GROMACS .gro file of C-alpha atoms in nm:
model
  261
    1UNK     CA    1  -5.393  16.913  -4.195
    2UNK     CA    2  -5.098  16.786  -3.991
    3UNK     CA    3  -4.750  16.845  -4.129
    4UNK     CA    4  -4.559  16.575  -4.315
    5UNK     CA    5  -4.302  16.423  -4.081
    6UNK     CA    6  -4.157  16.136  -4.286
    7UNK     CA    7  -4.132  16.117  -4.664
    8UNK     CA    8  -4.016  15.831  -4.886
    9UNK     CA    9  -3.857  15.946  -5.210
   10UNK     CA   10  -3.833  15.678  -5.481
   11UNK     CA   11  -3.728  15.437  -5.207
   12UNK     CA   12  -3.618  15.084  -5.291
   13UNK     CA   13  -3.572  14.842  -5.001
   14UNK     CA   14  -3.414  14.500  -4.974
   15UNK     CA   15  -3.080  14.331  -4.913
   16UNK     CA   16  -2.734  14.354  -5.060
   17UNK     CA   17  -2.593  14.010  -5.136
   18UNK     CA   18  -2.260  13.892  -5.276
   19UNK     CA   19  -2.432  13.822  -5.605
   20UNK     CA   20  -2.608  14.158  -5.614
   21UNK     CA   21  -2.923  14.296  -5.454
   22UNK     CA   22  -3.248  14.132  -5.354
   23UNK     CA   23  -3.513  14.400  -5.405
   24UNK     CA   24  -3.814  14.357  -5.177
   25UNK     CA   25  -4.004  14.670  -5.286
   26UNK     CA   26  -3.911  14.948  -5.528
   27UNK     CA   27  -3.998  15.310  -5.607
   28UNK     CA   28  -4.195  15.379  -5.289
   29UNK     CA   29  -4.324  15.736  -5.264
   30UNK     CA   30  -4.538  15.837  -4.966
   31UNK     CA   31  -4.546  16.057  -4.655
   32UNK     CA   32  -4.646  16.003  -4.292
   33UNK     CA   33  -4.799  16.294  -4.102
   34UNK     CA   34  -4.731  16.409  -3.749
   35UNK     CA   35  -5.013  16.368  -3.498
   36UNK     CA   36  -5.160  16.066  -3.676
   37UNK     CA   37  -5.169  15.691  -3.623
   38UNK     CA   38  -5.064  15.535  -3.954
   39UNK     CA   39  -5.107  15.160  -3.997
   40UNK     CA   40  -4.907  14.950  -4.243
   41UNK     CA   41  -5.105  14.656  -4.382
   42UNK     CA   42  -5.013  14.387  -4.631
   43UNK     CA   43  -4.967  14.013  -4.680
   44UNK     CA   44  -4.683  13.817  -4.524
   45UNK     CA   45  -4.357  13.846  -4.714
   46UNK     CA   46  -4.441  14.169  -4.893
   47UNK     CA   47  -4.174  14.367  -4.707
   48UNK     CA   48  -4.345  14.540  -4.414
   49UNK     CA   49  -4.072  14.451  -4.163
   50UNK     CA   50  -3.802  14.536  -4.418
   51UNK     CA   51  -3.961  14.877  -4.467
   52UNK     CA   52  -3.973  14.939  -4.092
   53UNK     CA   53  -3.610  14.833  -4.052
   54UNK     CA   54  -3.511  15.068  -4.333
   55UNK     CA   55  -3.705  15.361  -4.186
   56UNK     CA   56  -3.546  15.287  -3.847
   57UNK     CA   57  -3.195  15.294  -4.004
   58UNK     CA   58  -3.134  14.930  -3.907
   59UNK     CA   59  -3.052  14.863  -4.272
   60UNK     CA   60  -2.970  15.100  -4.559
   61UNK     CA   61  -3.201  15.161  -4.855
   62UNK     CA   62  -3.101  15.017  -5.190
   63UNK     CA   63  -3.202  15.331  -5.377
   64UNK     CA   64  -3.377  15.659  -5.307
   65UNK     CA   65  -3.403  15.815  -4.966
   66UNK     CA   66  -3.603  15.888  -4.655
   67UNK     CA   67  -3.660  16.233  -4.509
   68UNK     CA   68  -3.741  16.244  -4.137
   69UNK     CA   69  -3.823  16.573  -3.967
   70UNK     CA   70  -3.688  16.759  -4.272
   71UNK     CA   71  -3.350  16.582  -4.274
   72UNK     CA   72  -3.218  16.294  -4.482
   73UNK     CA   73  -3.212  15.977  -4.272
   74UNK     CA   74  -2.862  15.899  -4.403
   75UNK     CA   75  -2.732  16.222  -4.244
   76UNK     CA   76  -2.835  16.129  -3.887
   77UNK     CA   77  -2.566  16.005  -3.651
   78UNK     CA   78  -2.648  15.746  -3.383
   79UNK     CA   79  -2.710  16.002  -3.110
   80UNK     CA   80  -2.943  16.207  -3.331
   81UNK     CA   81  -3.130  15.892  -3.435
   82UNK     CA   82  -3.183  15.786  -3.074
   83UNK     CA   83  -3.337  16.127  -3.002
   84UNK     CA   84  -3.558  16.121  -3.312
   85UNK     CA   85  -3.686  15.763  -3.353
   86UNK     CA   86  -3.822  15.523  -3.093
   87UNK     CA   87  -3.868  15.162  -3.205
   88UNK     CA   88  -4.092  14.898  -3.047
   89UNK     CA   89  -4.034  14.545  -3.177
   90UNK     CA   90  -4.251  14.235  -3.146
   91UNK     CA   91  -3.976  14.023  -2.992
   92UNK     CA   92  -3.986  13.975  -2.617
   93UNK     CA   93  -3.693  14.144  -2.439
   94UNK     CA   94  -3.455  13.877  -2.310
   95UNK     CA   95  -3.400  14.023  -1.965
   96UNK     CA   96  -3.424  13.890  -1.611
   97UNK     CA   97  -3.416  14.061  -1.275
   98UNK     CA   98  -3.506  14.395  -1.433
   99UNK     CA   99  -3.806  14.589  -1.311
  100UNK     CA  100  -4.055  14.772  -1.527
  101UNK     CA  101  -3.926  15.109  -1.406
  102UNK     CA  102  -3.568  15.008  -1.492
  103UNK     CA  103  -3.671  14.898  -1.842
  104UNK     CA  104  -3.862  15.219  -1.906
  105UNK     CA  105  -3.561  15.408  -1.770
  106UNK     CA  106  -3.349  15.260  -2.046
  107UNK     CA  107  -3.538  15.491  -2.278
  108UNK     CA  108  -3.342  15.777  -2.122
  109UNK     CA  109  -3.006  15.644  -2.246
  110UNK     CA  110  -2.980  15.900  -2.530
  111UNK     CA  111  -2.967  16.171  -2.261
  112UNK     CA  112  -2.785  16.013  -1.966
  113UNK     CA  113  -2.428  15.992  -2.097
  114UNK     CA  114  -2.177  15.708  -2.057
  115UNK     CA  115  -2.275  15.589  -1.708
  116UNK     CA  116  -2.649  15.593  -1.769
  117UNK     CA  117  -2.725  15.754  -1.431
  118UNK     CA  118  -3.079  15.893  -1.412
  119UNK     CA  119  -3.128  16.242  -1.274
  120UNK     CA  120  -3.439  16.352  -1.090
  121UNK     CA  121  -3.567  16.495  -1.417
  122UNK     CA  122  -3.506  16.161  -1.594
  123UNK     CA  123  -3.697  15.975  -1.323
  124UNK     CA  124  -3.987  16.214  -1.363
  125UNK     CA  125  -3.993  16.144  -1.738
  126UNK     CA  126  -3.997  15.770  -1.662
  127UNK     CA  127  -4.283  15.815  -1.416
  128UNK     CA  128  -4.480  16.030  -1.661
  129UNK     CA  129  -4.426  15.778  -1.942
  130UNK     CA  130  -4.554  15.490  -1.731
  131UNK     CA  131  -4.853  15.698  -1.627
  132UNK     CA  132  -4.939  15.790  -1.988
  133UNK     CA  133  -4.946  15.421  -2.078
  134UNK     CA  134  -5.128  15.327  -1.757
  135UNK     CA  135  -4.865  15.097  -1.607
  136UNK     CA  136  -4.735  15.298  -1.311
  137UNK     CA  137  -4.875  15.028  -1.081
  138UNK     CA  138  -4.636  14.778  -1.245
  139UNK     CA  139  -4.323  14.986  -1.173
  140UNK     CA  140  -4.163  14.733  -0.935
  141UNK     CA  141  -4.267  14.416  -1.118
  142UNK     CA  142  -4.002  14.214  -1.297
  143UNK     CA  143  -4.026  14.211  -1.676
  144UNK     CA  144  -4.026  13.830  -1.696
  145UNK     CA  145  -4.343  13.810  -1.481
  146UNK     CA  146  -4.556  14.024  -1.714
  147UNK     CA  147  -4.822  13.919  -1.961
  148UNK     CA  148  -4.764  13.985  -2.330
  149UNK     CA  149  -5.001  14.282  -2.319
  150UNK     CA  150  -4.832  14.433  -2.014
  151UNK     CA  151  -4.490  14.384  -2.173
  152UNK     CA  152  -4.596  14.563  -2.490
  153UNK     CA  153  -4.715  14.856  -2.282
  154UNK     CA  154  -4.380  14.864  -2.102
  155UNK     CA  155  -4.191  14.879  -2.431
  156UNK     CA  156  -4.423  15.155  -2.551
  157UNK     CA  157  -4.357  15.348  -2.228
  158UNK     CA  158  -3.982  15.299  -2.288
  159UNK     CA  159  -4.023  15.456  -2.633
  160UNK     CA  160  -4.216  15.744  -2.477
  161UNK     CA  161  -3.941  15.797  -2.219
  162UNK     CA  162  -3.704  15.837  -2.514
  163UNK     CA  163  -3.902  16.154  -2.595
  164UNK     CA  164  -3.870  16.108  -2.971
  165UNK     CA  165  -4.107  16.277  -3.217
  166UNK     CA  166  -4.130  15.951  -3.416
  167UNK     CA  167  -4.231  15.603  -3.293
  168UNK     CA  168  -4.218  15.292  -3.514
  169UNK     CA  169  -4.385  14.969  -3.399
  170UNK     CA  170  -4.357  14.627  -3.564
  171UNK     CA  171  -4.684  14.441  -3.504
  172UNK     CA  172  -4.740  14.569  -3.148
  173UNK     CA  173  -5.073  14.383  -3.127
  174UNK     CA  174  -4.929  14.041  -3.217
  175UNK     CA  175  -4.995  13.774  -2.952
  176UNK     CA  176  -5.243  13.993  -2.764
  177UNK     CA  177  -5.602  13.897  -2.687
  178UNK     CA  178  -5.870  14.104  -2.856
  179UNK     CA  179  -5.941  14.352  -2.570
  180UNK     CA  180  -5.565  14.411  -2.534
  181UNK     CA  181  -5.533  14.469  -2.910
  182UNK     CA  182  -5.805  14.735  -2.896
  183UNK     CA  183  -5.653  14.895  -2.588
  184UNK     CA  184  -5.306  14.910  -2.745
  185UNK     CA  185  -5.427  15.071  -3.067
  186UNK     CA  186  -5.645  15.320  -2.880
  187UNK     CA  187  -5.340  15.410  -2.672
  188UNK     CA  188  -5.122  15.463  -2.980
  189UNK     CA  189  -5.383  15.681  -3.149
  190UNK     CA  190  -5.421  15.888  -2.832
  191UNK     CA  191  -5.044  15.933  -2.804
  192UNK     CA  192  -5.025  16.044  -3.167
  193UNK     CA  193  -5.308  16.293  -3.145
  194UNK     CA  194  -5.257  16.434  -2.795
  195UNK     CA  195  -4.875  16.444  -2.798
  196UNK     CA  196  -4.844  16.521  -3.172
  197UNK     CA  197  -4.614  16.227  -3.232
  198UNK     CA  198  -4.567  16.046  -3.561
  199UNK     CA  199  -4.678  15.686  -3.493
  200UNK     CA  200  -4.628  15.426  -3.769
  201UNK     CA  201  -4.709  15.061  -3.699
  202UNK     CA  202  -4.738  14.740  -3.896
  203UNK     CA  203  -5.029  14.511  -3.817
  204UNK     CA  204  -5.231  14.217  -3.943
  205UNK     CA  205  -5.540  14.336  -3.752
  206UNK     CA  206  -5.717  14.471  -4.057
  207UNK     CA  207  -6.055  14.565  -3.910
  208UNK     CA  208  -5.904  14.732  -3.603
  209UNK     CA  209  -5.671  14.932  -3.826
  210UNK     CA  210  -5.964  15.044  -4.041
  211UNK     CA  211  -6.154  15.159  -3.732
  212UNK     CA  212  -5.871  15.334  -3.549
  213UNK     CA  213  -5.605  15.444  -3.798
  214UNK     CA  214  -5.601  15.797  -3.932
  215UNK     CA  215  -5.414  15.678  -4.241
  216UNK     CA  216  -5.351  15.333  -4.388
  217UNK     CA  217  -5.062  15.215  -4.601
  218UNK     CA  218  -5.155  14.901  -4.792
  219UNK     CA  219  -4.839  14.738  -4.918
  220UNK     CA  220  -4.881  14.479  -5.192
  221UNK     CA  221  -4.647  14.331  -5.449
  222UNK     CA  222  -4.553  14.616  -5.684
  223UNK     CA  223  -4.800  14.860  -5.525
  224UNK     CA  224  -4.832  15.090  -5.223
  225UNK     CA  225  -5.173  15.247  -5.165
  226UNK     CA  226  -5.203  15.529  -4.911
  227UNK     CA  227  -5.517  15.701  -4.782
  228UNK     CA  228  -5.776  15.713  -4.509
  229UNK     CA  229  -5.965  15.388  -4.449
  230UNK     CA  230  -6.268  15.542  -4.620
  231UNK     CA  231  -6.064  15.648  -4.924
  232UNK     CA  232  -5.914  15.301  -4.969
  233UNK     CA  233  -6.254  15.139  -4.923
  234UNK     CA  234  -6.427  15.365  -5.174
  235UNK     CA  235  -6.151  15.316  -5.432
  236UNK     CA  236  -6.190  14.937  -5.420
  237UNK     CA  237  -5.831  14.883  -5.306
  238UNK     CA  238  -5.935  14.714  -4.981
  239UNK     CA  239  -6.185  14.485  -5.151
  240UNK     CA  240  -5.918  14.375  -5.397
  241UNK     CA  241  -5.681  14.301  -5.111
  242UNK     CA  242  -5.928  14.119  -4.884
  243UNK     CA  243  -6.170  13.931  -5.103
  244UNK     CA  244  -6.126  13.562  -5.179
  245UNK     CA  245  -6.370  13.273  -5.216
  246UNK     CA  246  -6.588  13.292  -4.908
  247UNK     CA  247  -6.454  13.631  -4.794
  248UNK     CA  248  -6.624  13.961  -4.873
  249UNK     CA  249  -6.533  14.317  -4.779
  250UNK     CA  250  -6.818  14.549  -4.680
  251UNK     CA  251  -6.700  14.896  -4.780
  252UNK     CA  252  -6.990  15.070  -4.606
  253UNK     CA  253  -6.902  14.932  -4.261
  254UNK     CA  254  -6.528  14.878  -4.322
  255UNK     CA  255  -6.569  14.516  -4.215
  256UNK     CA  256  -6.497  14.167  -4.345
  257UNK     CA  257  -6.771  13.906  -4.385
  258UNK     CA  258  -6.719  13.531  -4.417
  259UNK     CA  259  -6.969  13.367  -4.648
  260UNK     CA  260  -7.038  13.015  -4.762
  261UNK     CA  261  -6.837  12.912  -5.064
   0.00000   0.00000   0.00000
């Protein structure tokens, strides 16, 4: 079994307000393993993005803590964070007149110092990262001319160029057509398994996650269920989450069926 890379310890997430705290989710206890693709599922508004922002140190936890690579997240400084965690967001980068190679090269900033000048070694890392994602042929294209699927691959290559052991992705398959969704998730699973990275992504693509994820986190109000897709199917957790009038979950095939009401 792969080693535990990230552990949540009685973690409460949310927002500090003038009137107090708004708790989004409380008492979360779970671990993410290295070398696996872990998918975070759950309904809108349950706190998936808040959890990712907390794990990425974009916002502090309300209570409890997060251990990453054996160290408390609160003890990382900015430079250490940038060498440990790569983050890929859903939002399109607001850049013009920047090529794909230049964008991927920005992933080297934790190593290039104040002026951001790339060495020959840095350029090789950029080239290798584009090749691993299959976009080396786009190197000289401008970012604003790319399709959504190509842009997501570029941002994934940028995270790879950062050479972090951990990669977080917030709905990387959003806005992609179905073949591109499959291709992206296959890529992420391959990166996790072949490069022994810890890859944690949120997604609404339930059936793809059940087919391709090594581990699934199902986040619901007042509950976090963690296990393999088969474990969550056999326990009835997935059926409880999916099924409504006219919607049935087939545990045997890990698929959703639409029926007449």
